[in-house]
JSON list of C-alpha atoms in Angstrom, two decimals:
[
{"chain": "A", "resi": 1439, "resn": "UNK", "atom": "CA", "xyz": [2.59, -16.80, -23.52]},
{"chain": "A", "resi": 1440, "resn": "UNK", "atom": "CA", "xyz": [2.97, -13.45, -25.02]},
{"chain": "A", "resi": 1441, "resn": "UNK", "atom": "CA", "xyz": [3.07, -9.95, -25.27]},
{"chain": "A", "resi": 1442, "resn": "UNK", "atom": "CA", "xyz": [0.58, -8.08, -23.06]},
{"chain": "A", "resi": 1443, "resn": "UNK", "atom": "CA", "xyz": [-2.88, -7.20, -23.74]},
{"chain": "A", "resi": 1444, "resn": "UNK", "atom": "CA", "xyz": [-2.76, -10.68, -25.68]},
{"chain": "A", "resi": 1445, "resn": "UNK", "atom": "CA", "xyz": [-5.67, -11.87, -22.90]},
{"chain": "A", "resi": 1446, "resn": "UNK", "atom": "CA", "xyz": [-3.17, -14.46, -20.73]},
{"chain": "A", "resi": 1447, "resn": "UNK", "atom": "CA", "xyz": [-4.59, -13.51, -18.03]},
{"chain": "A", "resi": 1448, "resn": "UNK", "atom": "CA", "xyz": [-8.04, -13.70, -19.30]},
{"chain": "A", "resi": 1449, "resn": "UNK", "atom": "CA", "xyz": [-7.37, -17.06, -21.01]},
{"chain": "A", "resi": 1450, "resn": "UNK", "atom": "CA", "xyz": [-5.69, -18.69, -18.78]},
{"chain": "A", "resi": 1451, "resn": "UNK", "atom": "CA", "xyz": [-8.03, -18.36, -16.02]},
{"chain": "A", "resi": 1452, "resn": "UNK", "atom": "CA", "xyz": [-10.62, -19.68, -18.28]},
{"chain": "A", "resi": 1453, "resn": "UNK", "atom": "CA", "xyz": [-8.48, -22.74, -19.23]},
{"chain": "A", "resi": 1454, "resn": "UNK", "atom": "CA", "xyz": [-7.57, -23.26, -15.95]},
{"chain": "A", "resi": 1455, "resn": "UNK", "atom": "CA", "xyz": [-10.95, -24.08, -14.92]},
{"chain": "A", "resi": 1456, "resn": "UNK", "atom": "CA", "xyz": [-11.63, -26.25, -18.16]},
{"chain": "A", "resi": 1457, "resn": "UNK", "atom": "CA", "xyz": [-8.64, -28.16, -17.62]},
{"chain": "A", "resi": 1458, "resn": "UNK", "atom": "CA", "xyz": [-9.40, -28.34, -13.54]},
{"chain": "A", "resi": 1459, "resn": "UNK", "atom": "CA", "xyz": [-6.28, -26.89, -12.16]},
{"chain": "A", "resi": 1460, "resn": "UNK", "atom": "CA", "xyz": [-5.58, -23.83, -10.36]},
{"chain": "A", "resi": 1461, "resn": "UNK", "atom": "CA", "xyz": [-4.58, -20.44, -12.12]},
{"chain": "A", "resi": 1462, "resn": "UNK", "atom": "CA", "xyz": [-1.57, -17.89, -11.11]},
{"chain": "A", "resi": 1463, "resn": "UNK", "atom": "CA", "xyz": [-0.60, -14.59, -12.69]},
{"chain": "A", "resi": 1464, "resn": "UNK", "atom": "CA", "xyz": [3.28, -14.34, -13.62]},
{"chain": "A", "resi": 1465, "resn": "UNK", "atom": "CA", "xyz": [2.60, -10.52, -13.26]},
{"chain": "A", "resi": 1466, "resn": "UNK", "atom": "CA", "xyz": [2.35, -11.46, -9.67]},
{"chain": "A", "resi": 1467, "resn": "UNK", "atom": "CA", "xyz": [5.32, -12.89, -9.41]},
{"chain": "A", "resi": 1468, "resn": "UNK", "atom": "CA", "xyz": [7.55, -9.55, -10.18]},
{"chain": "A", "resi": 1469, "resn": "UNK", "atom": "CA", "xyz": [9.47, -8.29, -8.18]},
{"chain": "A", "resi": 1470, "resn": "UNK", "atom": "CA", "xyz": [7.93, -4.58, -7.16]},
{"chain": "A", "resi": 1471, "resn": "UNK", "atom": "CA", "xyz": [11.22, -3.22, -8.61]},
{"chain": "A", "resi": 1472, "resn": "UNK", "atom": "CA", "xyz": [10.09, -4.66, -12.27]},
{"chain": "A", "resi": 1473, "resn": "UNK", "atom": "CA", "xyz": [6.67, -3.96, -11.36]},
{"chain": "A", "resi": 1474, "resn": "UNK", "atom": "CA", "xyz": [7.37, -0.46, -11.00]},
{"chain": "A", "resi": 1475, "resn": "UNK", "atom": "CA", "xyz": [9.75, -0.36, -13.41]},
{"chain": "A", "resi": 1476, "resn": "UNK", "atom": "CA", "xyz": [7.46, -1.48, -16.58]},
{"chain": "A", "resi": 1477, "resn": "UNK", "atom": "CA", "xyz": [4.44, 1.12, -15.16]},
{"chain": "A", "resi": 1478, "resn": "UNK", "atom": "CA", "xyz": [7.11, 4.50, -15.58]},
{"chain": "A", "resi": 1479, "resn": "UNK", "atom": "CA", "xyz": [7.43, 2.86, -19.55]},
{"chain": "A", "resi": 1480, "resn": "UNK", "atom": "CA", "xyz": [10.54, 1.29, -19.14]},
{"chain": "A", "resi": 1481, "resn": "UNK", "atom": "CA", "xyz": [11.04, -2.00, -20.94]},
{"chain": "A", "resi": 1482, "resn": "UNK", "atom": "CA", "xyz": [12.76, -5.14, -18.63]},
{"chain": "A", "resi": 1483, "resn": "UNK", "atom": "CA", "xyz": [16.26, -6.20, -19.27]},
{"chain": "A", "resi": 1484, "resn": "UNK", "atom": "CA", "xyz": [17.07, -9.65, -19.02]},
{"chain": "A", "resi": 1485, "resn": "UNK", "atom": "CA", "xyz": [19.03, -9.05, -15.94]},
{"chain": "A", "resi": 1486, "resn": "UNK", "atom": "CA", "xyz": [15.97, -7.83, -14.92]},
{"chain": "A", "resi": 1487, "resn": "UNK", "atom": "CA", "xyz": [13.81, -11.13, -16.20]},
{"chain": "A", "resi": 1488, "resn": "UNK", "atom": "CA", "xyz": [15.75, -13.75, -15.10]},
{"chain": "A", "resi": 1489, "resn": "UNK", "atom": "CA", "xyz": [14.99, -14.11, -11.35]},
{"chain": "A", "resi": 1490, "resn": "UNK", "atom": "CA", "xyz": [11.35, -13.52, -12.62]},
{"chain": "A", "resi": 1491, "resn": "UNK", "atom": "CA", "xyz": [11.15, -16.42, -14.94]},
{"chain": "A", "resi": 1492, "resn": "UNK", "atom": "CA", "xyz": [13.19, -18.83, -11.82]},
{"chain": "A", "resi": 1493, "resn": "UNK", "atom": "CA", "xyz": [10.06, -17.63, -9.75]},
{"chain": "A", "resi": 1494, "resn": "UNK", "atom": "CA", "xyz": [7.71, -18.96, -12.36]},
{"chain": "A", "resi": 1495, "resn": "UNK", "atom": "CA", "xyz": [9.70, -22.14, -13.08]},
{"chain": "A", "resi": 1496, "resn": "UNK", "atom": "CA", "xyz": [8.97, -22.94, -9.82]},
{"chain": "A", "resi": 1497, "resn": "UNK", "atom": "CA", "xyz": [5.55, -22.03, -9.27]},
{"chain": "A", "resi": 1498, "resn": "UNK", "atom": "CA", "xyz": [4.81, -24.92, -12.25]},
{"chain": "A", "resi": 1499, "resn": "UNK", "atom": "CA", "xyz": [7.60, -27.29, -10.73]},
{"chain": "A", "resi": 1500, "resn": "UNK", "atom": "CA", "xyz": [5.29, -26.85, -7.19]},
{"chain": "A", "resi": 1501, "resn": "UNK", "atom": "CA", "xyz": [2.22, -27.40, -8.66]},
{"chain": "A", "resi": 1502, "resn": "UNK", "atom": "CA", "xyz": [3.23, -30.74, -11.18]},
{"chain": "A", "resi": 1503, "resn": "UNK", "atom": "CA", "xyz": [2.40, -33.13, -7.72]},
{"chain": "A", "resi": 1504, "resn": "UNK", "atom": "CA", "xyz": [-0.68, -31.86, -7.42]},
{"chain": "A", "resi": 1505, "resn": "UNK", "atom": "CA", "xyz": [-1.75, -31.86, -11.56]},
{"chain": "A", "resi": 1506, "resn": "UNK", "atom": "CA", "xyz": [-0.64, -28.51, -13.02]},
{"chain": "A", "resi": 1507, "resn": "UNK", "atom": "CA", "xyz": [-1.39, -25.43, -13.17]},
{"chain": "A", "resi": 1508, "resn": "UNK", "atom": "CA", "xyz": [-1.49, -22.74, -15.69]},
{"chain": "A", "resi": 1509, "resn": "UNK", "atom": "CA", "xyz": [0.61, -20.09, -15.42]},
{"chain": "A", "resi": 1510, "resn": "UNK", "atom": "CA", "xyz": [0.08, -16.63, -17.83]},
{"chain": "A", "resi": 1511, "resn": "UNK", "atom": "CA", "xyz": [3.64, -15.28, -18.24]},
{"chain": "A", "resi": 1512, "resn": "UNK", "atom": "CA", "xyz": [4.94, -13.49, -20.97]},
{"chain": "A", "resi": 1513, "resn": "UNK", "atom": "CA", "xyz": [7.79, -15.74, -22.18]},
{"chain": "A", "resi": 1514, "resn": "UNK", "atom": "CA", "xyz": [8.70, -13.91, -25.67]},
{"chain": "A", "resi": 1515, "resn": "UNK", "atom": "CA", "xyz": [11.84, -15.43, -26.23]},
{"chain": "A", "resi": 1516, "resn": "UNK", "atom": "CA", "xyz": [12.83, -19.06, -26.69]},
{"chain": "A", "resi": 1517, "resn": "UNK", "atom": "CA", "xyz": [16.07, -18.94, -23.91]},
{"chain": "A", "resi": 1518, "resn": "UNK", "atom": "CA", "xyz": [13.64, -17.09, -21.55]},
{"chain": "A", "resi": 1519, "resn": "UNK", "atom": "CA", "xyz": [11.19, -20.11, -22.24]},
{"chain": "A", "resi": 1520, "resn": "UNK", "atom": "CA", "xyz": [14.54, -22.50, -21.35]},
{"chain": "A", "resi": 1521, "resn": "UNK", "atom": "CA", "xyz": [14.91, -20.78, -17.97]},
{"chain": "A", "resi": 1522, "resn": "UNK", "atom": "CA", "xyz": [11.03, -21.73, -17.21]},
{"chain": "A", "resi": 1523, "resn": "UNK", "atom": "CA", "xyz": [11.45, -25.33, -18.67]},
{"chain": "A", "resi": 1524, "resn": "UNK", "atom": "CA", "xyz": [15.06, -25.55, -16.63]},
{"chain": "A", "resi": 1525, "resn": "UNK", "atom": "CA", "xyz": [13.03, -25.12, -13.54]},
{"chain": "A", "resi": 1526, "resn": "UNK", "atom": "CA", "xyz": [9.77, -26.99, -14.99]},
{"chain": "A", "resi": 1527, "resn": "UNK", "atom": "CA", "xyz": [10.81, -29.08, -17.86]},
{"chain": "A", "resi": 1528, "resn": "UNK", "atom": "CA", "xyz": [7.32, -30.41, -18.59]},
{"chain": "A", "resi": 1529, "resn": "UNK", "atom": "CA", "xyz": [6.01, -27.00, -19.30]},
{"chain": "A", "resi": 1530, "resn": "UNK", "atom": "CA", "xyz": [4.26, -26.71, -22.25]},
{"chain": "A", "resi": 1531, "resn": "UNK", "atom": "CA", "xyz": [3.30, -23.22, -23.89]},
{"chain": "A", "resi": 1532, "resn": "UNK", "atom": "CA", "xyz": [-0.13, -22.21, -25.42]},
{"chain": "A", "resi": 1533, "resn": "UNK", "atom": "CA", "xyz": [1.14, -18.98, -27.41]},
{"chain": "A", "resi": 1534, "resn": "UNK", "atom": "CA", "xyz": [-2.27, -16.37, -27.69]},
{"chain": "A", "resi": 1535, "resn": "UNK", "atom": "CA", "xyz": [-1.06, -14.95, -31.23]},
{"chain": "A", "resi": 1536, "resn": "UNK", "atom": "CA", "xyz": [-2.21, -11.22, -31.98]},
{"chain": "A", "resi": 1537, "resn": "UNK", "atom": "CA", "xyz": [-1.16, -8.78, -33.76]},
{"chain": "A", "resi": 1538, "resn": "UNK", "atom": "CA", "xyz": [0.81, -6.31, -32.76]},
{"chain": "A", "resi": 1539, "resn": "UNK", "atom": "CA", "xyz": [-1.64, -3.52, -33.82]},
{"chain": "A", "resi": 1540, "resn": "UNK", "atom": "CA", "xyz": [-4.19, -5.66, -31.76]},
{"chain": "A", "resi": 1541, "resn": "UNK", "atom": "CA", "xyz": [-2.69, -5.89, -28.15]},
{"chain": "A", "resi": 1542, "resn": "UNK", "atom": "CA", "xyz": [-1.76, -2.08, -28.80]},
{"chain": "A", "resi": 1543, "resn": "UNK", "atom": "CA", "xyz": [-5.72, -1.68, -29.53]},
{"chain": "A", "resi": 1544, "resn": "UNK", "atom": "CA", "xyz": [-6.47, -3.35, -26.88]},
{"chain": "A", "resi": 1545, "resn": "UNK", "atom": "CA", "xyz": [-3.68, -2.24, -24.44]},
{"chain": "A", "resi": 1546, "resn": "UNK", "atom": "CA", "xyz": [-4.61, 1.70, -24.49]},
{"chain": "A", "resi": 1547, "resn": "UNK", "atom": "CA", "xyz": [-8.30, 0.48, -23.85]},
{"chain": "A", "resi": 1548, "resn": "UNK", "atom": "CA", "xyz": [-7.91, -1.08, -20.36]},
{"chain": "A", "resi": 1549, "resn": "UNK", "atom": "CA", "xyz": [-7.85, 0.17, -17.21]},
{"chain": "A", "resi": 1550, "resn": "UNK", "atom": "CA", "xyz": [-6.06, -0.07, -14.04]},
{"chain": "A", "resi": 1551, "resn": "UNK", "atom": "CA", "xyz": [-3.10, -2.51, -15.21]},
{"chain": "A", "resi": 1552, "resn": "UNK", "atom": "CA", "xyz": [0.35, -1.54, -14.17]},
{"chain": "A", "resi": 1553, "resn": "UNK", "atom": "CA", "xyz": [1.52, -2.14, -18.13]},
{"chain": "A", "resi": 1554, "resn": "UNK", "atom": "CA", "xyz": [1.36, 0.97, -20.49]},
{"chain": "A", "resi": 1555, "resn": "UNK", "atom": "CA", "xyz": [0.66, 0.11, -23.84]},
{"chain": "A", "resi": 1556, "resn": "UNK", "atom": "CA", "xyz": [3.53, 2.38, -24.95]},
{"chain": "A", "resi": 1557, "resn": "UNK", "atom": "CA", "xyz": [5.88, -0.98, -24.16]},
{"chain": "A", "resi": 1558, "resn": "UNK", "atom": "CA", "xyz": [3.79, -3.27, -26.41]},
{"chain": "A", "resi": 1559, "resn": "UNK", "atom": "CA", "xyz": [5.92, -2.54, -29.75]},
{"chain": "A", "resi": 1560, "resn": "UNK", "atom": "CA", "xyz": [8.88, -3.46, -27.27]},
{"chain": "A", "resi": 1561, "resn": "UNK", "atom": "CA", "xyz": [7.88, -6.89, -26.48]},
{"chain": "A", "resi": 1562, "resn": "UNK", "atom": "CA", "xyz": [6.90, -7.69, -30.11]},
{"chain": "A", "resi": 1563, "resn": "UNK", "atom": "CA", "xyz": [10.55, -6.50, -31.33]},
{"chain": "A", "resi": 1564, "resn": "UNK", "atom": "CA", "xyz": [11.35, -9.09, -28.79]},
{"chain": "A", "resi": 1565, "resn": "UNK", "atom": "CA", "xyz": [9.31, -11.76, -29.22]},
{"chain": "A", "resi": 1566, "resn": "UNK", "atom": "CA", "xyz": [10.22, -14.78, -30.96]},
{"chain": "A", "resi": 1567, "resn": "UNK", "atom": "CA", "xyz": [7.36, -17.65, -32.33]},
{"chain": "A", "resi": 1568, "resn": "UNK", "atom": "CA", "xyz": [7.52, -20.93, -30.60]},
{"chain": "A", "resi": 1569, "resn": "UNK", "atom": "CA", "xyz": [10.09, -23.40, -32.67]},
{"chain": "A", "resi": 1570, "resn": "UNK", "atom": "CA", "xyz": [9.02, -26.41, -33.71]},
{"chain": "A", "resi": 1571, "resn": "UNK", "atom": "CA", "xyz": [10.63, -28.86, -31.14]},
{"chain": "A", "resi": 1572, "resn": "UNK", "atom": "CA", "xyz": [9.36, -27.11, -28.05]},
{"chain": "A", "resi": 1573, "resn": "UNK", "atom": "CA", "xyz": [6.49, -28.32, -25.81]},
{"chain": "A", "resi": 1574, "resn": "UNK", "atom": "CA", "xyz": [3.39, -25.96, -26.70]},
{"chain": "A", "resi": 1575, "resn": "UNK", "atom": "CA", "xyz": [0.81, -24.42, -29.13]},
{"chain": "A", "resi": 1576, "resn": "UNK", "atom": "CA", "xyz": [-0.03, -21.10, -31.24]},
{"chain": "A", "resi": 1577, "resn": "UNK", "atom": "CA", "xyz": [-3.81, -20.45, -30.97]},
{"chain": "A", "resi": 1578, "resn": "UNK", "atom": "CA", "xyz": [-5.41, -17.21, -32.60]},
{"chain": "A", "resi": 1579, "resn": "UNK", "atom": "CA", "xyz": [-6.37, -14.77, -29.91]},
{"chain": "A", "resi": 1580, "resn": "UNK", "atom": "CA", "xyz": [-8.57, -12.95, -31.88]},
{"chain": "A", "resi": 1581, "resn": "UNK", "atom": "CA", "xyz": [-11.35, -15.30, -31.63]},
{"chain": "A", "resi": 1582, "resn": "UNK", "atom": "CA", "xyz": [-13.56, -15.02, -28.65]},
{"chain": "A", "resi": 1583, "resn": "UNK", "atom": "CA", "xyz": [-12.32, -16.05, -25.07]},
{"chain": "A", "resi": 1584, "resn": "UNK", "atom": "CA", "xyz": [-14.83, -19.32, -25.10]},
{"chain": "A", "resi": 1585, "resn": "UNK", "atom": "CA", "xyz": [-13.09, -20.66, -28.60]},
{"chain": "A", "resi": 1586, "resn": "UNK", "atom": "CA", "xyz": [-9.43, -19.48, -28.07]},
{"chain": "A", "resi": 1587, "resn": "UNK", "atom": "CA", "xyz": [-9.75, -21.82, -24.73]},
{"chain": "A", "resi": 1588, "resn": "UNK", "atom": "CA", "xyz": [-11.56, -24.76, -26.73]},
{"chain": "A", "resi": 1589, "resn": "UNK", "atom": "CA", "xyz": [-9.03, -24.46, -29.71]},
{"chain": "A", "resi": 1590, "resn": "UNK", "atom": "CA", "xyz": [-6.36, -24.15, -26.52]},
{"chain": "A", "resi": 1591, "resn": "UNK", "atom": "CA", "xyz": [-7.51, -27.61, -25.06]},
{"chain": "A", "resi": 1592, "resn": "UNK", "atom": "CA", "xyz": [-7.98, -29.40, -27.72]},
{"chain": "A", "resi": 1593, "resn": "UNK", "atom": "CA", "xyz": [-4.33, -28.38, -29.44]},
{"chain": "A", "resi": 1594, "resn": "UNK", "atom": "CA", "xyz": [-2.75, -29.28, -25.83]},
{"chain": "A", "resi": 1595, "resn": "UNK", "atom": "CA", "xyz": [-4.56, -32.38, -25.84]},
{"chain": "A", "resi": 1596, "resn": "UNK", "atom": "CA", "xyz": [-3.48, -33.37, -29.41]},
{"chain": "A", "resi": 1597, "resn": "UNK", "atom": "CA", "xyz": [0.21, -31.99, -28.53]},
{"chain": "A", "resi": 1598, "resn": "UNK", "atom": "CA", "xyz": [0.49, -33.57, -25.14]}
]
């Protein structure tokens, strides 16, 4: 979880490989209208997000019987994570922590992604850190990807 450009897809795919489970990108679960809205620089509303979050929870729940899934998903607010957990109660979150400035730098330099750098600020304005009672861990996303994955695997194993 985390705002745009924190490395969710890159780290998620590497984490899934390290854990021996499939990877899915939550961006692929968005309805086309959501993707078009974000691509045009308009932040999503909660009403836009609810069906998407339900789809994320369903994907995690479906995969649980076969050993699990790593799903890259922003899950910026507690209410969003609660919505995912409503469908997948055993979901655990890995928050890729990055400063807004670094996320903006990364988003501004990437090519071919539908999410414009102009929406980074709105995502950080929405972001709520994991609460102490939430299953999950926070990892410094400024580390090299291999180090982020190693820290995530170790922290998730301790937490679970």
